[in-house]
Amino acid sequence: MLLTIERIAKNFGGLAALSDISFGIEPGQIFGLIGPNGAGKTTLFNCLTGVYKPSAGRFTFEDADITGISEPKVAQRGIARTFQNIRLFKEMTVLENVMVGRHCRTASRLWGAITRNRKTRDEEREIRTKAAELLAFVELSGPEDHLAKNLPYGHQRRLEIARALATEPSLLCLDEPAAGMNPQEAGELMAMIRRIRDRGVTVLLIEHHMRVVMGICDRVAVLDGGRLVTAGPPDDVRGDPRVIEAYLGKAPAC
Amino acid sequence: MFLQQLINGLTVGAIYSLIALGYTMVYGILEFINFAHGEVYMLGAYLGIIALGLLTQWGAAGWALAPLLVILFAMVWAAAWGGTIERVAYRPLRAAPRLSPLISALGVSIVLQNFVMLTQGARDQVFRRELLFSSDFNACGLSLGACTVSYTQLLIIGTALALMAGLTLFVDRTRMGRAMRATAQDQRMARLCGVDVDTVIRTTFVIGSALGAAAGVMVALYYGVVNFYIGYVAGLKAFIAAVAGGIGSIPGAMLGGLLLGLAESFGAGYLSSQYKDVYAFVILIVVLLVRPQGILGNKRDKV
């Protein structure tokens, strides 16, 4: 298992946003996390990536306990994420956004910047090359020097993914990357997610579009009301009456 | 007269700019006004005097590189002060209500003033620039028609420009500089990219303090006298420069400082030198009326 989630719970005051969530993600998978609004999908992401501390339970990532570690350490460990509402560094250029993503894999500080020693210069060159390569990968090579805030919406999404990939994650968590996209854009995005998986990055994907999820995921977990309904291959999950109930409500007893 | 006032204004303005950078950089990241920053500038001036004293004792004051050593000594030492102040007085209050670090800053300011007063004395201290430069250098300069640009002024403007250019390169082109900008824009996202925000904040204080100290040495060099309370007025004016330029904006602080220096100089030359300290506030009020976010400031859209 790349990531094992064991009995994770998160309470906000008296509200149980997550309770007793357990499942595992194998390396090399595209793993879908679905559920109606308010099911706790994003809360689970936030617990995993250090934004929240879980109230109970354990995350084991690459055989290490990473429960409740800070955000920079999460990035260092190899987990990257994007946000449902895009969070780019708006006043920085497209290339710089990706370059910031290299931060956790590089080391030079103030002293290196003042002395401009060889190590710093080599590192800076490496940051720039890697960032440009990732922009090419997400097909954003043209507008490198534009400010991120001036990109069209779909491009901003791709830039966010490029920045996440720049941290060299083994697990990439995407929070509704297809939100607000038209069917064609969403299709291109799914192709890109497959190419990311083919680079050796495991993908954990929150998505609303059932069709998207079923089309690309190797396994799917369904959350509802902060609880895990079921987890398994898409075909099994699709037919599960509990899943249908979570999405559509209970069938009237007649 | 015009040209002379212009040069004088640029000299003082460059010094204000250097101090204003310390305010604006810290504000950009923490949204907090470091009211102790003026005191770090004052420390810088005293550190310059101390460095000069040490060099004189070692018989090295006349050495060509001595001015550089004096300024570097003050910058490094003040940078250490800046980092320590952040660690001791601000970091423990990072999660506290916004007013708390502000009060803490006022406390640091009082402590530093009194510390310097007790250790260096309450009387004016003289920066003996004649030890550093030949009498020719002190007395002469370039003449441009009716006006004279003293070598000291050239040295101050040149050093200040070099420091500002260095800062711009650092912020634009280096890993730490990018991390600083990223942190200023979206702290959580920066952390998720692996940026250690504590390091960024410390670096910001270290750089701001070093620049402030450089300004302190320049003032000591320019006027020849320093006192333990010079940080108050200079800090206030540099703060005004930072706000007028657009607080949080680095080019804004540079521009605001120069503008303030020029206004003071022209005001003193053409209107009245009695009201020298008033011009800064007039500029501030005018800018805030016309453009509340400052000349180069952004309207912050916080999500």
Coordinates of C-alpha atoms in Angstrom, one line a residue:
Chain A
M1 CA 0.0 0.0 0.0
L2 CA 1.2 3.5 -0.8
L3 CA -1.3 5.2 1.6
T4 CA -3.2 3.5 4.3
I5 CA -6.0 5.4 6.0
E6 CA -7.0 3.9 9.3
R7 CA -10.1 5.0 11.3
I8 CA -9.7 8.7 10.5
A9 CA -12.1 11.0 12.2
K10 CA -12.5 14.7 12.3
N11 CA -14.8 16.7 14.5
F12 CA -15.5 20.4 14.3
G13 CA -17.0 21.1 17.7
G14 CA -19.9 18.7 18.0
L15 CA -20.1 18.1 14.3
A16 CA -18.5 14.9 13.0
A17 CA -17.2 15.8 9.6
L18 CA -15.5 12.5 9.2
S19 CA -15.9 9.3 11.2
D20 CA -14.1 6.0 11.1
I21 CA -12.8 6.3 7.5
S22 CA -10.5 3.4 6.5
F23 CA -9.2 2.4 3.1
G24 CA -5.9 1.9 1.3
I25 CA -4.4 3.1 -2.0
E26 CA -2.1 0.9 -4.1
P27 CA 0.8 2.6 -5.9
G28 CA 0.1 3.2 -9.6
Q29 CA -3.6 3.6 -9.2
I30 CA -6.0 6.3 -10.1
F31 CA -8.2 6.3 -7.0
G32 CA -11.5 8.1 -7.1
L33 CA -13.1 9.7 -4.0
I34 CA -16.8 10.5 -4.6
G35 CA -19.8 11.4 -2.6
P36 CA -22.5 14.1 -2.5
N37 CA -21.7 17.6 -1.3
G38 CA -20.8 17.8 2.3
A39 CA -19.7 14.1 2.4
G40 CA -16.3 15.0 3.8
K41 CA -14.1 14.5 0.7
T42 CA -12.3 17.8 1.0
T43 CA -12.1 17.4 4.8
L44 CA -10.3 14.1 4.2
F45 CA -7.8 15.9 1.8
N46 CA -7.3 18.6 4.4
C47 CA -6.5 16.1 7.1
L48 CA -4.2 14.2 4.8
T49 CA -2.2 17.2 3.7
G50 CA -1.7 18.8 7.1
V51 CA -4.2 21.6 6.7
Y52 CA -6.3 20.0 9.6
K53 CA -5.2 17.7 12.3
P54 CA -7.4 14.6 12.4
S55 CA -9.2 14.1 15.7
A56 CA -8.5 10.3 15.6
G57 CA -7.0 7.7 13.3
R58 CA -3.8 7.2 11.4
F59 CA -2.3 7.9 7.9
T60 CA 0.5 5.6 6.9
F61 CA 2.3 6.7 3.8
E62 CA 5.2 4.7 2.3
D63 CA 5.4 2.8 5.6
A64 CA 5.7 5.9 7.8
D65 CA 3.1 7.4 10.1
I66 CA 2.4 10.9 8.7
T67 CA -0.7 11.7 10.9
G68 CA -0.8 15.4 11.7
I69 CA 2.5 16.4 10.3
S70 CA 2.9 20.0 9.0
E71 CA 2.1 21.0 5.4
P72 CA 5.8 21.5 4.3
K73 CA 6.6 18.0 5.7
V74 CA 3.7 16.5 3.8
A75 CA 5.1 18.0 0.6
Q76 CA 8.6 16.8 1.5
R77 CA 7.2 13.3 2.0
G78 CA 5.8 13.3 -1.5
I79 CA 2.1 14.3 -1.3
A80 CA 0.9 17.2 -3.4
R81 CA -2.5 18.6 -3.9
T82 CA -4.6 21.0 -5.8
F83 CA -7.7 23.0 -4.6
Q84 CA -11.3 23.0 -5.7
N85 CA -11.1 26.8 -5.8
I86 CA -7.9 27.3 -7.6
R87 CA -5.1 28.7 -5.4
L88 CA -2.3 30.0 -7.6
F89 CA 0.2 32.7 -6.7
K90 CA -1.7 35.2 -8.8
E91 CA 0.9 37.9 -8.9
M92 CA 3.7 35.6 -10.0
T93 CA 4.4 34.4 -13.5
V94 CA 3.3 31.0 -14.8
L95 CA 6.8 29.7 -14.8
E96 CA 7.5 31.1 -11.3
N97 CA 4.4 29.3 -9.9
V98 CA 5.9 26.0 -11.0
M99 CA 9.3 27.0 -9.7
V100 CA 7.9 27.6 -6.2
G101 CA 6.7 24.0 -6.4
R102 CA 10.4 22.9 -6.6
H103 CA 11.0 24.5 -3.2
C104 CA 10.7 21.3 -1.2
R105 CA 13.3 19.6 -3.4
T106 CA 15.9 22.3 -3.2
A107 CA 17.9 23.9 -0.5
S108 CA 19.7 27.2 -1.2
R109 CA 19.0 30.1 1.2
L110 CA 20.0 33.7 1.8
W111 CA 23.7 32.9 2.0
G112 CA 23.7 31.1 -1.3
A113 CA 21.8 33.9 -2.9
I114 CA 24.3 36.5 -1.6
T115 CA 27.4 34.6 -2.6
R116 CA 25.9 33.1 -5.9
N117 CA 28.1 30.1 -5.4
R118 CA 28.2 27.3 -7.9
K119 CA 25.7 25.1 -6.0
T120 CA 23.1 27.8 -6.0
R121 CA 23.5 28.6 -9.6
D122 CA 23.3 25.0 -10.6
E123 CA 20.3 24.5 -8.5
E124 CA 18.6 27.6 -9.9
R125 CA 19.2 26.3 -13.4
E126 CA 17.8 22.9 -12.4
I127 CA 14.7 24.5 -11.0
R128 CA 14.1 26.5 -14.2
T129 CA 14.6 23.4 -16.4
K130 CA 12.3 21.2 -14.4
A131 CA 9.6 23.8 -14.3
A132 CA 9.8 24.4 -18.0
E133 CA 9.6 20.7 -18.6
L134 CA 6.5 20.4 -16.5
L135 CA 4.8 23.3 -18.2
A136 CA 5.5 21.5 -21.5
F137 CA 3.9 18.3 -20.0
V138 CA 0.7 20.1 -19.1
E139 CA 0.8 21.9 -22.5
L140 CA 1.3 25.4 -21.1
S141 CA 4.6 26.3 -22.7
G142 CA 3.5 29.4 -24.4
P143 CA 2.4 31.8 -21.6
E144 CA 5.4 31.1 -19.3
D145 CA 5.9 34.8 -18.6
H146 CA 2.3 35.8 -18.1
L147 CA 1.0 36.5 -14.7
A148 CA -0.9 33.5 -13.4
K149 CA -4.0 35.6 -12.8
N150 CA -4.3 36.4 -16.5
L151 CA -4.6 32.8 -17.6
P152 CA -7.9 31.4 -18.7
Y153 CA -9.7 29.2 -16.2
G154 CA -8.8 25.8 -17.8
H155 CA -5.2 26.8 -18.0
Q156 CA -5.1 27.9 -14.4
R157 CA -6.2 24.3 -13.5
R158 CA -3.4 22.8 -15.5
L159 CA -0.9 25.2 -14.0
E160 CA -2.0 24.2 -10.6
I161 CA -1.4 20.6 -11.5
A162 CA 2.1 21.4 -12.9
R163 CA 3.0 23.2 -9.7
A164 CA 1.9 20.2 -7.7
L165 CA 3.9 17.9 -9.9
A166 CA 7.0 20.1 -9.4
T167 CA 7.1 18.9 -5.8
E168 CA 7.8 15.4 -7.2
P169 CA 5.0 13.7 -5.4
S170 CA 4.4 10.0 -5.2
L171 CA 0.7 10.8 -4.5
L172 CA -1.1 13.6 -6.2
C173 CA -4.4 14.6 -4.7
L174 CA -6.7 16.5 -7.1
D175 CA -9.8 18.2 -5.6
E176 CA -12.4 18.4 -8.4
P177 CA -10.0 19.2 -11.2
A178 CA -12.8 19.1 -13.8
A179 CA -15.1 21.5 -11.9
G180 CA -16.4 24.2 -14.3
M181 CA -14.9 22.6 -17.4
N182 CA -16.8 21.8 -20.5
P183 CA -16.9 18.2 -21.7
Q184 CA -14.1 18.6 -24.1
E185 CA -11.8 20.2 -21.5
A186 CA -12.8 17.6 -19.0
G187 CA -11.9 14.9 -21.5
E188 CA -8.4 16.4 -22.1
L189 CA -7.9 16.6 -18.4
M190 CA -8.7 13.0 -17.9
A191 CA -6.2 12.1 -20.6
M192 CA -3.6 14.2 -18.7
I193 CA -4.4 12.4 -15.4
R194 CA -3.7 9.1 -17.2
R195 CA -0.4 10.5 -18.4
I196 CA 0.5 11.6 -14.9
R197 CA -0.3 8.1 -13.6
D198 CA 2.0 6.7 -16.4
R199 CA 4.8 8.9 -15.0
G200 CA 4.6 6.8 -11.9
V201 CA 2.5 9.1 -9.8
T202 CA -0.5 7.7 -7.9
V203 CA -3.5 9.9 -8.2
L204 CA -6.2 10.4 -5.6
L205 CA -9.1 12.2 -7.3
I206 CA -12.2 13.9 -5.9
E207 CA -14.8 14.2 -8.5
H208 CA -18.5 14.9 -8.9
H209 CA -18.9 13.7 -12.4
M210 CA -19.8 10.0 -12.1
R211 CA -19.0 9.4 -15.7
V212 CA -15.5 10.9 -15.4
V213 CA -14.8 8.8 -12.3
M214 CA -16.0 5.6 -13.6
G215 CA -14.1 6.1 -16.9
I216 CA -10.7 6.6 -15.4
C217 CA -10.5 5.3 -11.9
D218 CA -9.0 1.9 -11.0
R219 CA -10.8 2.0 -7.6
V220 CA -13.4 4.2 -6.1
A221 CA -14.3 5.0 -2.5
V222 CA -17.7 6.5 -1.7
L223 CA -18.2 8.9 1.2
D224 CA -21.6 10.0 2.6
G225 CA -22.2 12.1 5.7
G226 CA -18.6 11.7 6.8
R227 CA -18.7 7.9 6.6
L228 CA -17.3 5.5 4.1
V229 CA -20.1 3.8 2.2
T230 CA -18.0 1.4 0.2
A231 CA -14.8 1.1 -1.7
G232 CA -13.9 -1.1 -4.6
P233 CA -13.6 -1.3 -8.4
P234 CA -15.9 1.2 -10.2
D235 CA -18.2 -1.5 -11.6
D236 CA -19.0 -2.9 -8.2
V237 CA -19.5 0.5 -6.7
R238 CA -21.8 1.6 -9.5
G239 CA -24.3 -1.1 -8.8
D240 CA -24.2 -0.9 -5.0
P241 CA -27.6 0.1 -3.7
R242 CA -26.1 2.0 -0.8
V243 CA -24.2 4.2 -3.3
I244 CA -27.4 4.9 -5.3
E245 CA -29.1 5.7 -2.1
A246 CA -26.4 8.2 -1.1
Y247 CA -26.7 10.0 -4.3
L248 CA -30.4 9.8 -5.1
G249 CA -32.0 9.1 -1.7
K250 CA -33.8 6.0 -0.5
A251 CA -36.3 4.4 -2.9
P252 CA -39.8 4.8 -1.5
A253 CA -41.0 1.7 0.1
C254 CA -44.0 0.6 -1.8
Chain B
M1 CA 19.2 75.8 -6.3
F2 CA 16.8 73.3 -8.0
L3 CA 19.5 70.8 -8.8
Q4 CA 21.1 71.2 -5.4
Q5 CA 17.8 70.5 -3.7
L6 CA 17.2 67.6 -6.0
I7 CA 20.6 66.0 -5.0
N8 CA 20.0 66.6 -1.3
G9 CA 16.5 65.2 -1.7
L10 CA 17.7 62.1 -3.4
T11 CA 20.3 61.5 -0.7
V12 CA 17.8 61.7 2.1
G13 CA 15.2 59.9 0.0
A14 CA 17.5 56.9 -0.6
I15 CA 18.0 56.6 3.1
Y16 CA 14.2 56.7 3.7
S17 CA 13.7 54.1 1.0
L18 CA 16.1 51.7 2.7
I19 CA 14.3 51.9 6.0
A20 CA 10.9 51.8 4.3
L21 CA 11.8 48.5 2.7
G22 CA 12.0 46.9 6.1
Y23 CA 8.4 48.0 7.0
T24 CA 7.0 47.0 3.7
M25 CA 8.6 43.5 3.4
V26 CA 7.5 42.5 6.9
Y27 CA 4.0 43.9 6.2
G28 CA 3.8 42.0 2.9
I29 CA 4.3 38.7 4.7
L30 CA 2.8 39.1 8.2
E31 CA 0.4 42.1 7.7
F32 CA 2.0 43.6 10.7
I33 CA 3.8 46.9 11.2
N34 CA 7.1 46.3 12.9
F35 CA 7.2 49.5 15.0
A36 CA 10.6 48.5 16.3
H37 CA 12.2 48.9 12.9
G38 CA 13.2 52.5 13.4
E39 CA 15.2 51.4 16.4
V40 CA 17.1 48.8 14.3
Y41 CA 18.0 51.7 12.0
M42 CA 19.2 53.6 15.1
L43 CA 21.2 50.6 16.2
G44 CA 22.8 50.5 12.8
A45 CA 24.0 54.1 13.2
Y46 CA 25.6 53.2 16.5
L47 CA 27.1 50.0 15.2
G48 CA 28.7 52.1 12.5
I49 CA 30.3 54.3 15.1
I50 CA 31.5 51.2 17.0
A51 CA 32.9 49.6 13.8
L52 CA 34.7 52.9 13.0
G53 CA 36.1 52.9 16.6
L54 CA 37.4 49.4 16.3
L55 CA 39.0 50.1 12.9
T56 CA 40.6 53.2 14.3
Q57 CA 42.0 51.2 17.2
W58 CA 43.5 48.7 14.8
G59 CA 44.9 51.6 12.7
A60 CA 42.8 50.5 9.7
A61 CA 40.4 53.4 9.5
G62 CA 42.1 55.1 6.6
W63 CA 42.2 51.9 4.5
A64 CA 40.3 52.1 1.2
L65 CA 37.9 49.3 2.1
A66 CA 37.2 50.6 5.6
P67 CA 33.8 52.3 4.7
L68 CA 32.7 49.0 3.3
L69 CA 33.7 47.1 6.5
V70 CA 31.9 49.6 8.6
I71 CA 28.7 49.2 6.7
L72 CA 29.0 45.4 6.5
F73 CA 29.7 45.2 10.2
A74 CA 26.6 47.2 11.0
M75 CA 24.4 45.3 8.6
V76 CA 25.4 41.8 9.8
W77 CA 25.1 42.8 13.5
A78 CA 21.8 44.4 13.0
A79 CA 20.6 41.5 10.9
A80 CA 21.3 39.3 13.9
W81 CA 19.3 41.7 16.1
G82 CA 16.5 41.6 13.6
G83 CA 16.4 37.8 13.6
T84 CA 16.5 37.7 17.3
I85 CA 13.7 40.3 17.8
E86 CA 11.5 38.3 15.5
R87 CA 12.2 35.0 17.4
V88 CA 11.8 36.5 20.8
A89 CA 9.1 39.1 20.5
Y90 CA 7.0 38.2 17.4
R91 CA 7.1 34.5 16.7
P92 CA 5.5 33.5 20.0
L93 CA 2.6 35.9 19.1
R94 CA 2.1 34.6 15.6
A95 CA -1.3 33.1 16.5
A96 CA -2.3 35.8 18.9
P97 CA -4.8 38.6 18.0
R98 CA -3.4 41.1 15.6
L99 CA -2.9 43.8 18.2
S100 CA -0.6 41.8 20.4
P101 CA 2.5 41.8 18.1
L102 CA 2.0 45.5 17.6
I103 CA 2.2 46.1 21.4
S104 CA 5.2 43.8 21.5
A105 CA 6.8 45.9 18.8
L106 CA 6.3 49.1 20.8
G107 CA 7.8 47.3 23.8
V108 CA 10.9 46.2 21.8
S109 CA 11.2 49.8 20.6
I110 CA 11.3 51.2 24.1
V111 CA 13.7 48.5 25.3
L112 CA 16.1 49.2 22.4
Q113 CA 16.0 52.9 22.9
N114 CA 16.8 52.6 26.6
F115 CA 19.4 49.9 26.0
V116 CA 21.3 52.2 23.7
M117 CA 20.8 55.2 26.0
L118 CA 22.2 53.3 29.0
T119 CA 25.1 51.7 27.2
Q120 CA 26.1 54.6 24.8
G121 CA 24.9 57.6 26.8
A122 CA 22.1 60.0 26.3
R123 CA 24.3 62.6 24.6
D124 CA 24.9 62.9 20.9
Q125 CA 27.6 60.6 19.6
V126 CA 29.8 61.8 16.8
F127 CA 30.6 59.7 13.7
R128 CA 34.1 60.9 12.9
R129 CA 34.0 60.6 9.2
E130 CA 37.3 62.4 8.9
L131 CA 38.9 59.2 10.2
L132 CA 37.3 57.3 7.3
F133 CA 38.0 59.6 4.4
S134 CA 40.6 62.1 3.5
S135 CA 39.7 65.7 4.1
D136 CA 39.5 66.2 0.4
F137 CA 36.8 63.6 0.2
N138 CA 34.7 65.1 3.0
A139 CA 35.0 68.7 1.7
C140 CA 34.8 68.2 -2.0
G141 CA 32.6 66.8 -4.6
L142 CA 31.6 67.2 -8.2
S143 CA 30.5 70.6 -9.2
L144 CA 27.7 70.8 -11.7
G145 CA 27.4 74.5 -12.4
A146 CA 26.1 76.2 -9.3
C147 CA 25.6 73.0 -7.4
T148 CA 27.9 70.6 -5.7
V149 CA 27.4 66.9 -5.2
S150 CA 29.6 65.9 -2.3
Y151 CA 31.4 62.6 -2.5
T152 CA 29.6 61.6 0.6
Q153 CA 26.2 62.1 -1.2
L154 CA 27.4 60.2 -4.2
L155 CA 28.6 57.4 -1.9
I156 CA 25.2 57.3 -0.1
I157 CA 23.1 57.4 -3.3
G158 CA 25.4 54.8 -4.9
T159 CA 25.4 52.4 -2.0
A160 CA 21.6 52.7 -1.5
L161 CA 20.9 52.1 -5.2
A162 CA 23.2 49.0 -5.2
L163 CA 21.5 47.6 -2.1
M164 CA 18.1 48.1 -3.7
A165 CA 19.2 46.6 -6.9
G166 CA 20.5 43.6 -4.9
L167 CA 17.3 43.2 -3.1
T168 CA 15.3 43.4 -6.3
L169 CA 17.4 40.6 -7.8
F170 CA 17.1 38.6 -4.7
V171 CA 13.4 38.8 -4.6
D172 CA 13.0 38.2 -8.3
R173 CA 15.5 35.6 -9.1
T174 CA 16.3 33.4 -6.2
R175 CA 14.6 30.5 -4.5
M176 CA 14.2 32.3 -1.2
G177 CA 13.0 35.4 -2.9
R178 CA 10.3 33.4 -4.8
A179 CA 9.3 31.7 -1.5
M180 CA 8.9 35.2 0.1
R181 CA 6.6 36.4 -2.7
A182 CA 4.7 33.1 -2.6
T183 CA 4.3 33.4 1.2
A184 CA 3.1 36.9 0.9
Q185 CA 0.4 35.9 -1.6
D186 CA -0.9 32.7 -0.1
Q187 CA 0.8 31.4 3.0
R188 CA -1.0 28.0 3.1
M189 CA -0.3 27.2 -0.5
A190 CA 3.3 28.2 -0.1
R191 CA 3.5 25.8 2.9
L192 CA 2.0 23.0 0.7
C193 CA 4.8 23.6 -1.8
G194 CA 7.3 22.9 1.0
V195 CA 8.1 26.5 2.0
D196 CA 9.0 26.7 5.6
V197 CA 7.3 29.9 6.5
D198 CA 9.4 30.4 9.7
T199 CA 12.5 30.5 7.6
V200 CA 10.9 33.0 5.2
I201 CA 9.8 35.3 8.0
R202 CA 13.2 35.2 9.6
T203 CA 14.9 35.9 6.3
T204 CA 12.6 38.9 5.8
F205 CA 13.5 40.3 9.2
V206 CA 17.2 39.7 8.6
I207 CA 17.2 41.5 5.3
G208 CA 15.0 44.3 6.4
S209 CA 17.2 44.9 9.5
A210 CA 20.4 44.8 7.4
L211 CA 19.0 47.4 5.0
G212 CA 17.8 49.6 8.0
A213 CA 21.2 49.4 9.5
A214 CA 22.9 50.4 6.3
A215 CA 20.6 53.5 6.3
G216 CA 21.7 54.2 9.9
V217 CA 25.3 54.2 8.9
M218 CA 24.6 56.5 6.0
V219 CA 22.8 59.0 8.2
A220 CA 25.7 58.9 10.6
L221 CA 28.0 59.5 7.8
Y222 CA 25.9 62.3 6.3
Y223 CA 25.0 64.3 9.4
G224 CA 28.0 63.2 11.6
V225 CA 25.9 63.0 14.8
V226 CA 23.5 60.3 16.1
N227 CA 21.4 60.0 19.2
F228 CA 19.4 57.1 20.7
Y229 CA 16.1 58.7 19.7
I230 CA 16.8 59.2 16.0
G231 CA 14.9 56.0 15.3
Y232 CA 11.6 57.5 16.2
V233 CA 11.2 60.2 13.6
A234 CA 13.1 58.4 10.9
G235 CA 11.1 55.3 11.5
L236 CA 7.8 57.3 11.3
K237 CA 8.8 58.9 8.1
A238 CA 10.0 55.7 6.5
F239 CA 6.7 54.2 7.6
I240 CA 4.9 57.0 5.9
A241 CA 7.0 56.4 2.8
A242 CA 6.1 52.7 2.8
V243 CA 2.4 53.5 3.2
A244 CA 2.4 56.2 0.5
G245 CA 4.3 54.0 -1.9
G246 CA 1.8 51.1 -1.2
I247 CA 2.5 49.0 1.9
G248 CA 3.6 45.5 0.9
S249 CA 5.1 46.7 -2.3
I250 CA 8.9 46.7 -2.6
P251 CA 9.1 49.1 -5.5
G252 CA 6.5 51.2 -3.7
A253 CA 8.7 51.6 -0.7
M254 CA 11.6 52.6 -2.8
L255 CA 9.5 55.2 -4.7
G256 CA 7.8 56.4 -1.5
G257 CA 11.2 57.0 0.2
L258 CA 12.6 59.0 -2.7
L259 CA 9.4 61.0 -3.0
L260 CA 9.5 61.9 0.6
G261 CA 13.1 62.9 0.5
L262 CA 12.5 65.1 -2.4
A263 CA 9.4 66.7 -0.9
E264 CA 11.3 67.5 2.3
S265 CA 14.2 68.9 0.4
F266 CA 12.2 71.1 -2.0
G267 CA 9.9 72.1 0.8
A268 CA 12.8 73.2 3.0
G269 CA 14.4 74.9 0.1
Y270 CA 11.5 76.8 -1.4
L271 CA 9.0 77.1 1.4
S272 CA 10.4 76.9 4.9
S273 CA 12.8 74.5 6.6
Q274 CA 10.9 75.2 9.8
Y275 CA 8.1 72.9 8.5
K276 CA 10.5 70.2 7.2
D277 CA 8.8 67.4 9.2
V278 CA 5.3 68.5 8.1
Y279 CA 5.8 67.7 4.4
A280 CA 6.0 64.0 5.0
F281 CA 2.5 64.0 6.6
V282 CA 1.1 66.3 3.9
I283 CA 2.3 63.8 1.2
L284 CA 0.8 60.9 3.2
I285 CA -2.6 62.6 3.5
V286 CA -2.7 63.6 -0.2
V287 CA -1.7 60.1 -1.3
L288 CA -4.2 58.5 0.9
L289 CA -7.0 60.8 -0.3
V290 CA -6.3 60.2 -3.9
R291 CA -5.2 56.5 -3.8
P292 CA -5.8 54.8 -0.5
Q293 CA -3.8 51.7 -1.4
G294 CA -0.7 53.8 -2.0
I295 CA 1.0 54.7 -5.3
L296 CA 2.1 51.2 -6.3
G297 CA -0.1 49.2 -3.9
N298 CA -2.6 46.6 -4.8
K299 CA -6.1 46.4 -3.5
R300 CA -5.8 43.1 -1.6
D301 CA -8.4 40.6 -2.5
K302 CA -8.3 38.1 0.3
V303 CA -10.3 35.0 -0.2

